[in-house]
mmCIF file of N, CA, C and O in Angstrom:
data_model
loop_
_atom_site.group_PDB
_atom_site.id
_atom_site.type_symbol
_atom_site.label_atom_id
_atom_site.label_comp_id
_atom_site.label_asym_id
_atom_site.label_seq_id
_atom_site.Cartn_x
_atom_site.Cartn_y
_atom_site.Cartn_z
ATOM 1 N N MET A 28 52.482 26.661 5.724
ATOM 2 C CA MET A 28 51.417 27.203 4.549
ATOM 3 C C MET A 28 50.852 26.214 4.179
ATOM 4 O O MET A 28 51.192 25.687 3.818
ATOM 5 N N SER A 29 49.505 26.422 3.768
ATOM 6 C CA SER A 29 48.748 25.131 3.586
ATOM 7 C C SER A 29 48.541 25.309 2.451
ATOM 8 O O SER A 29 48.138 26.483 1.569
ATOM 9 N N HIS A 30 48.304 23.543 1.444
ATOM 10 C CA HIS A 30 47.880 24.078 0.041
ATOM 11 C C HIS A 30 46.428 23.889 0.151
ATOM 12 O O HIS A 30 46.080 22.865 0.245
ATOM 13 N N SER A 31 45.124 24.692 -1.013
ATOM 14 C CA SER A 31 44.027 24.887 -1.168
ATOM 15 C C SER A 31 44.193 23.930 -1.982
ATOM 16 O O SER A 31 44.350 23.707 -3.072
ATOM 17 N N GLU A 32 43.027 22.814 -1.652
ATOM 18 C CA GLU A 32 43.290 21.719 -3.002
ATOM 19 C C GLU A 32 42.354 22.778 -4.147
ATOM 20 O O GLU A 32 41.460 23.484 -4.496
ATOM 21 N N GLY A 33 43.506 22.243 -4.916
ATOM 22 C CA GLY A 33 42.503 23.109 -6.591
ATOM 23 C C GLY A 33 43.289 24.232 -6.768
ATOM 24 O O GLY A 33 43.175 25.311 -7.494
ATOM 25 N N ALA A 34 43.928 25.000 -5.512
ATOM 26 C CA ALA A 34 43.779 25.951 -6.004
ATOM 27 C C ALA A 34 45.512 27.043 -6.133
ATOM 28 O O ALA A 34 46.130 25.727 -6.060
ATOM 29 N N PRO A 35 45.844 27.547 -7.326
ATOM 30 C CA PRO A 35 46.698 27.986 -7.820
ATOM 31 C C PRO A 35 47.739 28.202 -6.758
ATOM 32 O O PRO A 35 47.800 28.396 -6.268
ATOM 33 N N LEU A 36 49.077 27.562 -7.468
ATOM 34 C CA LEU A 36 50.323 28.139 -6.165
ATOM 35 C C LEU A 36 50.500 29.375 -7.307
ATOM 36 O O LEU A 36 51.158 29.869 -7.700
ATOM 37 N N LEU A 37 51.381 30.682 -5.913
ATOM 38 C CA LEU A 37 51.973 31.648 -6.198
ATOM 39 C C LEU A 37 53.024 31.389 -5.310
ATOM 40 O O LEU A 37 53.062 31.001 -4.211
ATOM 41 N N PHE A 38 54.441 31.763 -5.625
ATOM 42 C CA PHE A 38 55.530 32.049 -5.475
ATOM 43 C C PHE A 38 56.038 33.709 -4.827
ATOM 44 O O PHE A 38 55.343 34.473 -5.958
ATOM 45 N N GLY A 39 56.636 33.698 -4.058
ATOM 46 C CA GLY A 39 57.150 34.961 -3.599
ATOM 47 C C GLY A 39 58.400 35.568 -3.402
ATOM 48 O O GLY A 39 59.196 34.394 -3.723
ATOM 49 N N TYR A 40 58.378 36.384 -3.937
ATOM 50 C CA TYR A 40 59.595 36.704 -3.752
ATOM 51 C C TYR A 40 60.300 38.053 -3.616
ATOM 52 O O TYR A 40 59.429 38.850 -3.539
ATOM 53 N N MET A 41 61.142 38.082 -2.595
ATOM 54 C CA MET A 41 61.155 39.907 -1.927
ATOM 55 C C MET A 41 63.076 40.192 -1.710
ATOM 56 O O MET A 41 63.897 38.738 -1.712
ATOM 57 N N ARG A 42 63.528 40.913 -1.696
ATOM 58 C CA ARG A 42 64.898 41.146 -1.307
ATOM 59 C C ARG A 42 64.969 41.431 -0.059
ATOM 60 O O ARG A 42 64.099 42.273 0.087
ATOM 61 N N VAL A 43 65.805 41.081 0.538
ATOM 62 C CA VAL A 43 65.922 41.457 2.150
ATOM 63 C C VAL A 43 67.665 42.334 2.185
ATOM 64 O O VAL A 43 68.793 41.394 2.632
ATOM 65 N N PRO A 44 67.794 43.822 2.587
ATOM 66 C CA PRO A 44 68.971 44.237 2.539
ATOM 67 C C PRO A 44 69.195 44.202 3.602
ATOM 68 O O PRO A 44 68.496 43.488 5.087
ATOM 69 N N ASP A 45 71.008 43.989 3.848
ATOM 70 C CA ASP A 45 71.092 43.993 5.832
ATOM 71 C C ASP A 45 70.434 44.925 6.820
ATOM 72 O O ASP A 45 70.147 44.029 7.945
ATOM 73 N N ASP A 46 70.293 45.631 6.130
ATOM 74 C CA ASP A 46 69.220 46.494 7.706
ATOM 75 C C ASP A 46 67.915 46.817 7.417
ATOM 76 O O ASP A 46 67.053 46.883 8.154
ATOM 77 N N MET A 47 67.456 45.840 6.934
ATOM 78 C CA MET A 47 65.846 45.038 7.360
ATOM 79 C C MET A 47 65.639 44.369 8.540
ATOM 80 O O MET A 47 67.018 42.417 8.647
ATOM 81 N N THR A 48 65.161 44.456 9.454
ATOM 82 C CA THR A 48 64.413 43.862 10.521
ATOM 83 C C THR A 48 63.969 42.441 10.362
ATOM 84 O O THR A 48 63.050 42.328 9.361
ATOM 85 N N ASP A 49 64.104 41.413 11.248
ATOM 86 C CA ASP A 49 63.326 40.131 10.935
ATOM 87 C C ASP A 49 61.973 40.724 10.927
ATOM 88 O O ASP A 49 60.853 40.019 10.372
ATOM 89 N N GLU A 50 61.493 41.236 11.840
ATOM 90 C CA GLU A 50 60.119 41.667 11.804
ATOM 91 C C GLU A 50 59.490 42.309 10.436
ATOM 92 O O GLU A 50 58.763 41.685 9.901
ATOM 93 N N GLU A 51 60.499 43.268 9.814
ATOM 94 C CA GLU A 51 59.681 43.432 8.417
ATOM 95 C C GLU A 51 59.729 42.574 7.618
ATOM 96 O O GLU A 51 58.785 42.135 7.263
ATOM 97 N N VAL A 52 60.419 40.977 7.865
ATOM 98 C CA VAL A 52 60.816 40.776 6.834
ATOM 99 C C VAL A 52 59.568 39.552 7.191
ATOM 100 O O VAL A 52 58.729 39.402 5.896
ATOM 101 N N GLN A 53 59.197 38.958 8.335
ATOM 102 C CA GLN A 53 57.748 38.330 8.831
ATOM 103 C C GLN A 53 56.621 39.546 8.125
ATOM 104 O O GLN A 53 55.740 38.969 7.482
ATOM 105 N N GLN A 54 56.188 40.028 8.133
ATOM 106 C CA GLN A 54 55.489 41.240 7.942
ATOM 107 C C GLN A 54 54.871 41.273 6.707
ATOM 108 O O GLN A 54 53.862 40.857 6.380
ATOM 109 N N LYS A 55 56.027 41.670 5.719
ATOM 110 C CA LYS A 55 56.378 41.539 3.942
ATOM 111 C C LYS A 55 55.507 39.963 3.801
ATOM 112 O O LYS A 55 54.990 39.961 2.439
ATOM 113 N N GLN A 56 56.543 38.745 4.216
ATOM 114 C CA GLN A 56 55.691 37.570 3.862
ATOM 115 C C GLN A 56 54.448 37.298 4.469
ATOM 116 O O GLN A 56 53.644 36.817 3.435
ATOM 117 N N ALA A 57 53.338 37.723 5.633
ATOM 118 C CA ALA A 57 52.893 37.553 6.160
ATOM 119 C C ALA A 57 51.832 38.869 5.162
ATOM 120 O O ALA A 57 50.272 37.998 4.848
ATOM 121 N N ASP A 58 51.819 39.391 4.155
ATOM 122 C CA ASP A 58 51.575 40.251 3.655
ATOM 123 C C ASP A 58 51.070 39.435 2.214
ATOM 124 O O ASP A 58 49.731 39.452 1.888
ATOM 125 N N MET A 59 52.065 38.730 1.516
ATOM 126 C CA MET A 59 51.978 38.044 0.907
ATOM 127 C C MET A 59 51.332 36.710 0.911
ATOM 128 O O MET A 59 50.412 36.088 0.031
ATOM 129 N N GLY A 60 51.063 36.371 2.079
ATOM 130 C CA GLY A 60 50.079 35.047 2.609
ATOM 131 C C GLY A 60 48.727 35.820 2.598
ATOM 132 O O GLY A 60 48.140 34.854 1.777
ATOM 133 N N ALA A 61 48.679 36.805 3.209
ATOM 134 C CA ALA A 61 47.118 37.273 3.177
ATOM 135 C C ALA A 61 46.524 37.918 1.619
ATOM 136 O O ALA A 61 45.536 37.321 1.238
ATOM 137 N N TYR A 62 47.487 38.129 0.897
ATOM 138 C CA TYR A 62 47.145 38.541 -0.799
ATOM 139 C C TYR A 62 46.992 36.896 -1.515
ATOM 140 O O TYR A 62 45.619 37.293 -1.974
ATOM 141 N N ALA A 63 47.734 36.090 -0.479
ATOM 142 C CA ALA A 63 47.434 34.940 -1.833
ATOM 143 C C ALA A 63 46.078 33.843 -1.139
ATOM 144 O O ALA A 63 45.159 33.781 -2.125
ATOM 145 N N GLU A 64 45.705 34.525 0.039
ATOM 146 C CA GLU A 64 44.361 33.578 0.973
ATOM 147 C C GLU A 64 43.621 34.789 0.405
ATOM 148 O O GLU A 64 42.386 33.783 -0.166
ATOM 149 N N VAL A 65 43.737 35.625 -0.195
ATOM 150 C CA VAL A 65 42.297 36.351 -0.680
ATOM 151 C C VAL A 65 41.892 36.370 -1.723
ATOM 152 O O VAL A 65 41.058 36.436 -1.977
ATOM 153 N N GLU A 66 42.864 36.073 -3.032
ATOM 154 C CA GLU A 66 43.087 35.469 -4.350
ATOM 155 C C GLU A 66 42.941 34.624 -4.720
ATOM 156 O O GLU A 66 43.068 34.176 -5.996
ATOM 157 N N GLY A 67 42.476 33.195 -3.681
ATOM 158 C CA GLY A 67 42.822 32.609 -3.664
ATOM 159 C C GLY A 67 44.014 31.512 -4.417
ATOM 160 O O GLY A 67 43.318 30.372 -5.416
ATOM 161 N N PHE A 68 45.159 31.759 -3.994
ATOM 162 C CA PHE A 68 46.648 30.913 -4.114
ATOM 163 C C PHE A 68 46.844 30.462 -2.821
ATOM 164 O O PHE A 68 46.164 30.646 -1.757
ATOM 165 N N THR A 69 47.439 29.775 -3.519
ATOM 166 C CA THR A 69 48.566 29.198 -2.165
ATOM 167 C C THR A 69 49.629 29.548 -2.281
ATOM 168 O O THR A 69 50.328 29.429 -3.387
ATOM 169 N N LEU A 70 49.848 30.014 -1.120
ATOM 170 C CA LEU A 70 51.254 30.657 -1.501
ATOM 171 C C LEU A 70 52.702 29.453 -1.312
ATOM 172 O O LEU A 70 52.784 28.710 0.043
ATOM 173 N N ALA A 71 53.538 29.141 -2.139
ATOM 174 C CA ALA A 71 54.324 27.866 -2.080
ATOM 175 C C ALA A 71 55.512 27.944 -1.233
ATOM 176 O O ALA A 71 55.977 27.316 -0.792
ATOM 177 N N THR A 72 56.222 29.247 -1.046
ATOM 178 C CA THR A 72 57.188 29.302 -0.565
ATOM 179 C C THR A 72 57.342 30.776 -1.230
ATOM 180 O O THR A 72 57.165 31.627 -2.341
ATOM 181 N N VAL A 73 58.293 31.991 -0.212
ATOM 182 C CA VAL A 73 58.834 32.585 -0.435
ATOM 183 C C VAL A 73 60.688 33.008 -0.503
ATOM 184 O O VAL A 73 60.839 32.375 0.087
ATOM 185 N N PHE A 74 60.598 33.326 -2.103
ATOM 186 C CA PHE A 74 62.358 33.556 -1.979
ATOM 187 C C PHE A 74 63.195 34.312 -1.676
ATOM 188 O O PHE A 74 62.262 35.810 -1.913
ATOM 189 N N HIS A 75 63.616 34.832 -0.756
ATOM 190 C CA HIS A 75 64.622 35.581 -0.542
ATOM 191 C C HIS A 75 65.973 36.092 -0.946
ATOM 192 O O HIS A 75 66.817 34.942 -0.621
ATOM 193 N N GLU A 76 66.153 37.306 -1.610
ATOM 194 C CA GLU A 76 67.060 37.406 -2.176
ATOM 195 C C GLU A 76 68.329 38.242 -1.178
ATOM 196 O O GLU A 76 67.587 39.702 -0.641
ATOM 197 N N PHE A 77 69.644 37.782 -0.790
ATOM 198 C CA PHE A 77 70.367 38.591 0.709
ATOM 199 C C PHE A 77 71.346 39.736 -0.206
ATOM 200 O O PHE A 77 71.619 40.487 0.621
ATOM 201 N N MET A 78 71.998 39.058 -1.370
ATOM 202 C CA MET A 78 72.537 39.649 -2.305
ATOM 203 C C MET A 78 71.846 41.085 -2.925
ATOM 204 O O MET A 78 71.412 40.919 -4.038
ATOM 205 N N ASN A 79 72.436 42.410 -2.384
ATOM 206 C CA ASN A 79 71.894 43.654 -2.932
ATOM 207 C C ASN A 79 73.206 43.317 -4.741
ATOM 208 O O ASN A 79 73.981 43.682 -4.653
ATOM 209 N N GLY A 80 71.725 43.269 -5.464
ATOM 210 C CA GLY A 80 71.841 43.528 -7.272
ATOM 211 C C GLY A 80 72.403 42.039 -7.710
ATOM 212 O O GLY A 80 72.265 42.084 -8.681
ATOM 213 N N GLY A 81 72.165 41.508 -6.515
ATOM 214 C CA GLY A 81 72.471 39.779 -7.532
ATOM 215 C C GLY A 81 71.078 38.635 -7.565
ATOM 216 O O GLY A 81 69.518 39.859 -7.355
ATOM 217 N N ILE A 82 70.640 38.224 -8.667
ATOM 218 C CA ILE A 82 69.512 37.610 -8.886
ATOM 219 C C ILE A 82 69.890 36.217 -8.842
ATOM 220 O O ILE A 82 68.629 35.590 -9.938
ATOM 221 N N ASN A 83 70.731 35.572 -8.387
ATOM 222 C CA ASN A 83 71.375 34.159 -7.876
ATOM 223 C C ASN A 83 69.250 33.329 -7.782
ATOM 224 O O ASN A 83 69.152 32.745 -8.340
ATOM 225 N N VAL A 84 69.148 34.230 -6.746
ATOM 226 C CA VAL A 84 67.886 33.155 -5.865
ATOM 227 C C VAL A 84 66.206 33.195 -7.191
ATOM 228 O O VAL A 84 65.678 32.697 -7.090
ATOM 229 N N PHE A 85 66.930 34.804 -8.544
ATOM 230 C CA PHE A 85 65.649 35.043 -8.540
ATOM 231 C C PHE A 85 65.576 34.144 -10.139
ATOM 232 O O PHE A 85 64.639 33.185 -10.357
ATOM 233 N N ASP A 86 67.047 33.573 -10.360
ATOM 234 C CA ASP A 86 66.840 31.945 -10.889
ATOM 235 C C ASP A 86 66.343 31.151 -11.051
ATOM 236 O O ASP A 86 66.096 30.311 -10.945
ATOM 237 N N GLU A 87 67.282 30.693 -9.494
ATOM 238 C CA GLU A 87 66.042 29.574 -8.525
ATOM 239 C C GLU A 87 64.465 29.444 -8.851
ATOM 240 O O GLU A 87 64.046 28.836 -8.766
ATOM 241 N N MET A 88 64.340 31.150 -8.446
ATOM 242 C CA MET A 88 62.355 30.495 -8.706
ATOM 243 C C MET A 88 61.987 30.425 -9.993
ATOM 244 O O MET A 88 60.858 29.443 -10.114
ATOM 245 N N ALA A 89 63.016 30.922 -10.868
ATOM 246 C CA ALA A 89 62.036 30.453 -12.406
ATOM 247 C C ALA A 89 62.424 29.515 -12.810
ATOM 248 O O ALA A 89 61.339 28.778 -13.339
ATOM 249 N N LYS A 90 63.483 28.908 -12.283
ATOM 250 C CA LYS A 90 63.552 27.416 -12.397
ATOM 251 C C LYS A 90 62.246 26.422 -11.620
ATOM 252 O O LYS A 90 61.535 25.635 -12.045
ATOM 253 N N ALA A 91 62.080 26.700 -9.772
ATOM 254 C CA ALA A 91 60.974 26.390 -9.214
ATOM 255 C C ALA A 91 59.581 26.319 -10.255
ATOM 256 O O ALA A 91 58.788 25.322 -10.238
ATOM 257 N N ILE A 92 59.101 27.333 -10.717
ATOM 258 C CA ILE A 92 58.404 28.058 -11.425
ATOM 259 C C ILE A 92 57.823 26.825 -12.626
ATOM 260 O O ILE A 92 56.822 26.134 -12.720
ATOM 261 N N GLN A 93 58.965 27.015 -13.282
ATOM 262 C CA GLN A 93 58.951 25.670 -14.354
ATOM 263 C C GLN A 93 58.495 24.913 -14.339
ATOM 264 O O GLN A 93 57.806 23.757 -14.684
ATOM 265 N N HIS A 94 59.171 23.760 -13.030
ATOM 266 C CA HIS A 94 59.434 22.974 -12.100
ATOM 267 C C HIS A 94 57.700 22.302 -12.436
ATOM 268 O O HIS A 94 57.388 21.376 -11.765
ATOM 269 N N VAL A 95 56.631 22.887 -11.522
ATOM 270 C CA VAL A 95 55.832 23.025 -10.891
ATOM 271 C C VAL A 95 54.417 23.260 -11.645
ATOM 272 O O VAL A 95 53.529 23.894 -11.907
ATOM 273 N N GLU A 96 55.020 24.832 -12.976
ATOM 274 C CA GLU A 96 54.149 24.948 -13.913
ATOM 275 C C GLU A 96 53.129 26.353 -13.022
ATOM 276 O O GLU A 96 52.130 25.998 -13.198
ATOM 277 N N ALA A 97 54.056 26.317 -12.104
ATOM 278 C CA ALA A 97 52.607 27.357 -11.302
ATOM 279 C C ALA A 97 53.247 28.818 -12.334
ATOM 280 O O ALA A 97 53.754 29.494 -13.460
ATOM 281 N N ARG A 98 52.122 30.052 -12.340
ATOM 282 C CA ARG A 98 51.977 30.825 -13.218
ATOM 283 C C ARG A 98 51.663 32.542 -12.718
ATOM 284 O O ARG A 98 51.438 33.259 -13.363
ATOM 285 N N HIS A 99 52.346 32.591 -11.230
ATOM 286 C CA HIS A 99 51.994 33.662 -10.424
ATOM 287 C C HIS A 99 53.262 34.160 -9.315
ATOM 288 O O HIS A 99 53.727 32.694 -9.524
ATOM 289 N N VAL A 100 53.765 35.215 -9.398
ATOM 290 C CA VAL A 100 54.746 35.376 -9.085
ATOM 291 C C VAL A 100 54.469 36.732 -7.598
ATOM 292 O O VAL A 100 53.915 37.646 -8.571
ATOM 293 N N ILE A 101 54.412 37.136 -6.851
ATOM 294 C CA ILE A 101 54.031 38.368 -6.139
ATOM 295 C C ILE A 101 55.423 38.569 -5.277
ATOM 296 O O ILE A 101 56.406 38.180 -4.854
ATOM 297 N N VAL A 102 55.345 39.836 -5.461
ATOM 298 C CA VAL A 102 56.589 40.541 -4.565
ATOM 299 C C VAL A 102 55.760 41.785 -3.784
ATOM 300 O O VAL A 102 54.961 42.708 -4.334
ATOM 301 N N PRO A 103 56.305 42.216 -2.903
ATOM 302 C CA PRO A 103 56.107 43.444 -1.783
ATOM 303 C C PRO A 103 55.655 44.816 -3.122
ATOM 304 O O PRO A 103 54.885 45.684 -2.741
ATOM 305 N N SER A 104 56.800 45.154 -3.707
ATOM 306 C CA SER A 104 57.460 46.039 -4.414
ATOM 307 C C SER A 104 58.047 45.759 -5.538
ATOM 308 O O SER A 104 58.647 44.528 -5.778
ATOM 309 N N TYR A 105 57.780 45.955 -6.443
ATOM 310 C CA TYR A 105 58.536 46.458 -8.094
ATOM 311 C C TYR A 105 60.171 46.378 -7.460
ATOM 312 O O TYR A 105 60.944 45.982 -8.263
ATOM 313 N N ARG A 106 60.287 47.400 -6.445
ATOM 314 C CA ARG A 106 61.239 47.572 -6.222
ATOM 315 C C ARG A 106 62.120 46.635 -5.694
ATOM 316 O O ARG A 106 63.611 46.384 -5.814
ATOM 317 N N ASP A 107 61.425 45.742 -4.416
ATOM 318 C CA ASP A 107 62.383 44.197 -4.799
ATOM 319 C C ASP A 107 63.077 43.272 -5.731
ATOM 320 O O ASP A 107 63.639 42.564 -5.646
ATOM 321 N N LEU A 108 62.377 43.569 -7.341
ATOM 322 C CA LEU A 108 62.965 43.119 -8.435
ATOM 323 C C LEU A 108 64.081 43.872 -8.703
ATOM 324 O O LEU A 108 65.814 43.333 -9.198
ATOM 325 N N ALA A 109 64.155 45.092 -9.248
ATOM 326 C CA ALA A 109 65.548 46.209 -9.093
ATOM 327 C C ALA A 109 64.545 47.278 -8.751
ATOM 328 O O ALA A 109 63.798 47.774 -8.432
ATOM 329 N N LEU A 110 66.093 48.502 -8.844
ATOM 330 C CA LEU A 110 65.861 49.835 -8.424
ATOM 331 C C LEU A 110 65.032 50.458 -9.558
ATOM 332 O O LEU A 110 64.351 51.541 -8.956
ATOM 333 N N THR A 111 65.757 50.637 -10.667
ATOM 334 C CA THR A 111 64.976 50.577 -11.833
ATOM 335 C C THR A 111 63.885 50.191 -12.656
ATOM 336 O O THR A 111 63.631 49.279 -12.704
ATOM 337 N N ARG A 112 63.211 50.969 -12.909
ATOM 338 C CA ARG A 112 61.997 51.010 -13.724
ATOM 339 C C ARG A 112 62.275 49.948 -14.934
ATOM 340 O O ARG A 112 61.827 48.922 -15.458
ATOM 341 N N PRO A 113 63.542 50.002 -16.427
ATOM 342 C CA PRO A 113 63.733 49.723 -17.022
ATOM 343 C C PRO A 113 64.325 48.321 -16.324
ATOM 344 O O PRO A 113 63.819 47.242 -17.165
ATOM 345 N N LEU A 114 64.895 48.026 -15.481
ATOM 346 C CA LEU A 114 65.807 46.552 -15.508
ATOM 347 C C LEU A 114 64.178 45.963 -14.518
ATOM 348 O O LEU A 114 64.355 44.827 -14.650
ATOM 349 N N GLN A 115 63.568 46.656 -14.088
ATOM 350 C CA GLN A 115 62.089 45.640 -13.406
ATOM 351 C C GLN A 115 61.811 45.622 -14.562
ATOM 352 O O GLN A 115 61.035 43.627 -14.543
ATOM 353 N N ASP A 116 61.166 46.282 -15.672
ATOM 354 C CA ASP A 116 60.557 45.391 -16.849
ATOM 355 C C ASP A 116 61.716 44.817 -17.219
ATOM 356 O O ASP A 116 60.454 44.057 -17.403
ATOM 357 N N ALA A 117 62.284 44.469 -17.296
ATOM 358 C CA ALA A 117 63.507 43.763 -17.657
ATOM 359 C C ALA A 117 63.163 42.065 -16.850
ATOM 360 O O ALA A 117 63.295 41.083 -18.292
ATOM 361 N N MET A 118 63.302 42.226 -16.073
ATOM 362 C CA MET A 118 63.314 41.347 -15.123
ATOM 363 C C MET A 118 61.628 40.523 -14.850
ATOM 364 O O MET A 118 61.748 39.331 -15.467
ATOM 365 N N THR A 119 60.810 41.338 -15.537
ATOM 366 C CA THR A 119 59.460 40.743 -15.290
ATOM 367 C C THR A 119 59.017 40.340 -17.111
ATOM 368 O O THR A 119 59.003 39.313 -17.235
ATOM 369 N N LEU A 120 59.713 40.721 -17.821
ATOM 370 C CA LEU A 120 59.410 40.394 -19.287
ATOM 371 C C LEU A 120 60.171 39.177 -19.346
ATOM 372 O O LEU A 120 59.639 37.755 -19.772
ATOM 373 N N HIS A 121 61.661 38.929 -18.722
ATOM 374 C CA HIS A 121 62.174 37.362 -18.893
ATOM 375 C C HIS A 121 61.841 36.656 -18.331
ATOM 376 O O HIS A 121 61.599 35.645 -18.304
ATOM 377 N N LEU A 122 60.474 36.956 -16.982
ATOM 378 C CA LEU A 122 60.255 35.927 -16.333
ATOM 379 C C LEU A 122 59.456 35.197 -17.286
ATOM 380 O O LEU A 122 58.908 33.592 -16.926
ATOM 381 N N GLU A 123 58.452 36.394 -17.649
ATOM 382 C CA GLU A 123 57.605 35.658 -17.895
ATOM 383 C C GLU A 123 57.718 35.214 -19.421
ATOM 384 O O GLU A 123 57.374 34.130 -19.612
ATOM 385 N N GLN A 124 58.454 35.569 -20.531
ATOM 386 C CA GLN A 124 58.981 34.504 -20.935
ATOM 387 C C GLN A 124 60.151 32.906 -20.909
ATOM 388 O O GLN A 124 59.230 32.189 -21.820
ATOM 389 N N ALA A 125 60.387 33.322 -19.922
ATOM 390 C CA ALA A 125 60.835 31.931 -19.380
ATOM 391 C C ALA A 125 60.311 30.935 -19.080
ATOM 392 O O ALA A 125 60.198 29.687 -19.372
ATOM 393 N N THR A 126 58.792 31.679 -18.435
ATOM 394 C CA THR A 126 57.933 30.530 -17.503
ATOM 395 C C THR A 126 56.764 30.875 -17.842
ATOM 396 O O THR A 126 56.248 29.723 -17.580
ATOM 397 N N GLY A 127 56.394 31.903 -18.146
ATOM 398 C CA GLY A 127 54.777 32.226 -18.357
ATOM 399 C C GLY A 127 53.882 32.771 -17.437
ATOM 400 O O GLY A 127 53.330 33.024 -17.564
ATOM 401 N N ALA A 128 54.766 33.212 -16.398
ATOM 402 C CA ALA A 128 54.349 33.793 -14.877
ATOM 403 C C ALA A 128 54.337 34.559 -15.341
ATOM 404 O O ALA A 128 54.747 35.920 -15.244
ATOM 405 N N GLN A 129 53.220 35.704 -14.154
ATOM 406 C CA GLN A 129 52.996 37.208 -14.831
ATOM 407 C C GLN A 129 53.569 37.281 -12.633
ATOM 408 O O GLN A 129 53.446 36.357 -11.956
ATOM 409 N N ILE A 130 53.891 38.189 -12.618
ATOM 410 C CA ILE A 130 54.136 39.470 -11.867
ATOM 411 C C ILE A 130 53.188 40.030 -10.829
ATOM 412 O O ILE A 130 52.777 40.866 -11.865
ATOM 413 N N VAL A 131 52.533 40.029 -9.612
ATOM 414 C CA VAL A 131 51.912 40.795 -8.935
ATOM 415 C C VAL A 131 52.529 41.279 -8.084
ATOM 416 O O VAL A 131 53.264 41.216 -7.489
ATOM 417 N N SER A 132 52.374 42.856 -7.993
ATOM 418 C CA SER A 132 52.780 43.598 -6.745
ATOM 419 C C SER A 132 52.425 43.943 -5.759
ATOM 420 O O SER A 132 50.811 44.512 -6.210
ATOM 421 N N LEU A 133 52.097 44.318 -4.306
ATOM 422 C CA LEU A 133 51.708 44.139 -3.077
ATOM 423 C C LEU A 133 51.211 46.117 -3.536
ATOM 424 O O LEU A 133 50.054 46.790 -3.436
ATOM 425 N N ASP A 134 52.314 46.653 -3.668
ATOM 426 C CA ASP A 134 52.509 47.913 -4.229
ATOM 427 C C ASP A 134 52.522 49.065 -5.552
ATOM 428 O O ASP A 134 52.336 48.043 -6.467
ATOM 429 N N GLU A 135 51.664 50.141 -5.779
ATOM 430 C CA GLU A 135 51.878 50.300 -6.862
ATOM 431 C C GLU A 135 53.434 50.342 -7.156
ATOM 432 O O GLU A 135 54.157 50.315 -6.403
ATOM 433 N N ARG A 136 53.198 49.942 -9.062
ATOM 434 C CA ARG A 136 54.585 50.571 -9.071
ATOM 435 C C ARG A 136 55.390 51.795 -9.004
ATOM 436 O O ARG A 136 55.083 53.055 -9.121
ATOM 437 N N SER A 137 56.704 51.444 -7.919
ATOM 438 C CA SER A 137 57.247 52.427 -7.756
ATOM 439 C C SER A 137 58.299 53.277 -9.547
ATOM 440 O O SER A 137 58.626 52.854 -10.010
#
């Protein structure tokens, strides 16, 4: 992933359930990369959450955001944060308050 000079950094976050194929993972990453390019961001890295219901990687991402002072996160869907809307909202609010970063979803809110 190349870094465009002066382009703000964008972090990706996605859950990878056991039944997701490598091709699906690659496609979602490609979609996030395409969004970044079109919107003038540099996709720094994509964080993958493998444990269903876990938030360990989410916390790692929040620390990385604070370290580089990034302000944007992209997810394939808000369902990558959580299955229920109240938990999606809570995780979004937590990230915004802890880091100042905004979450953008490639899909409409589920």
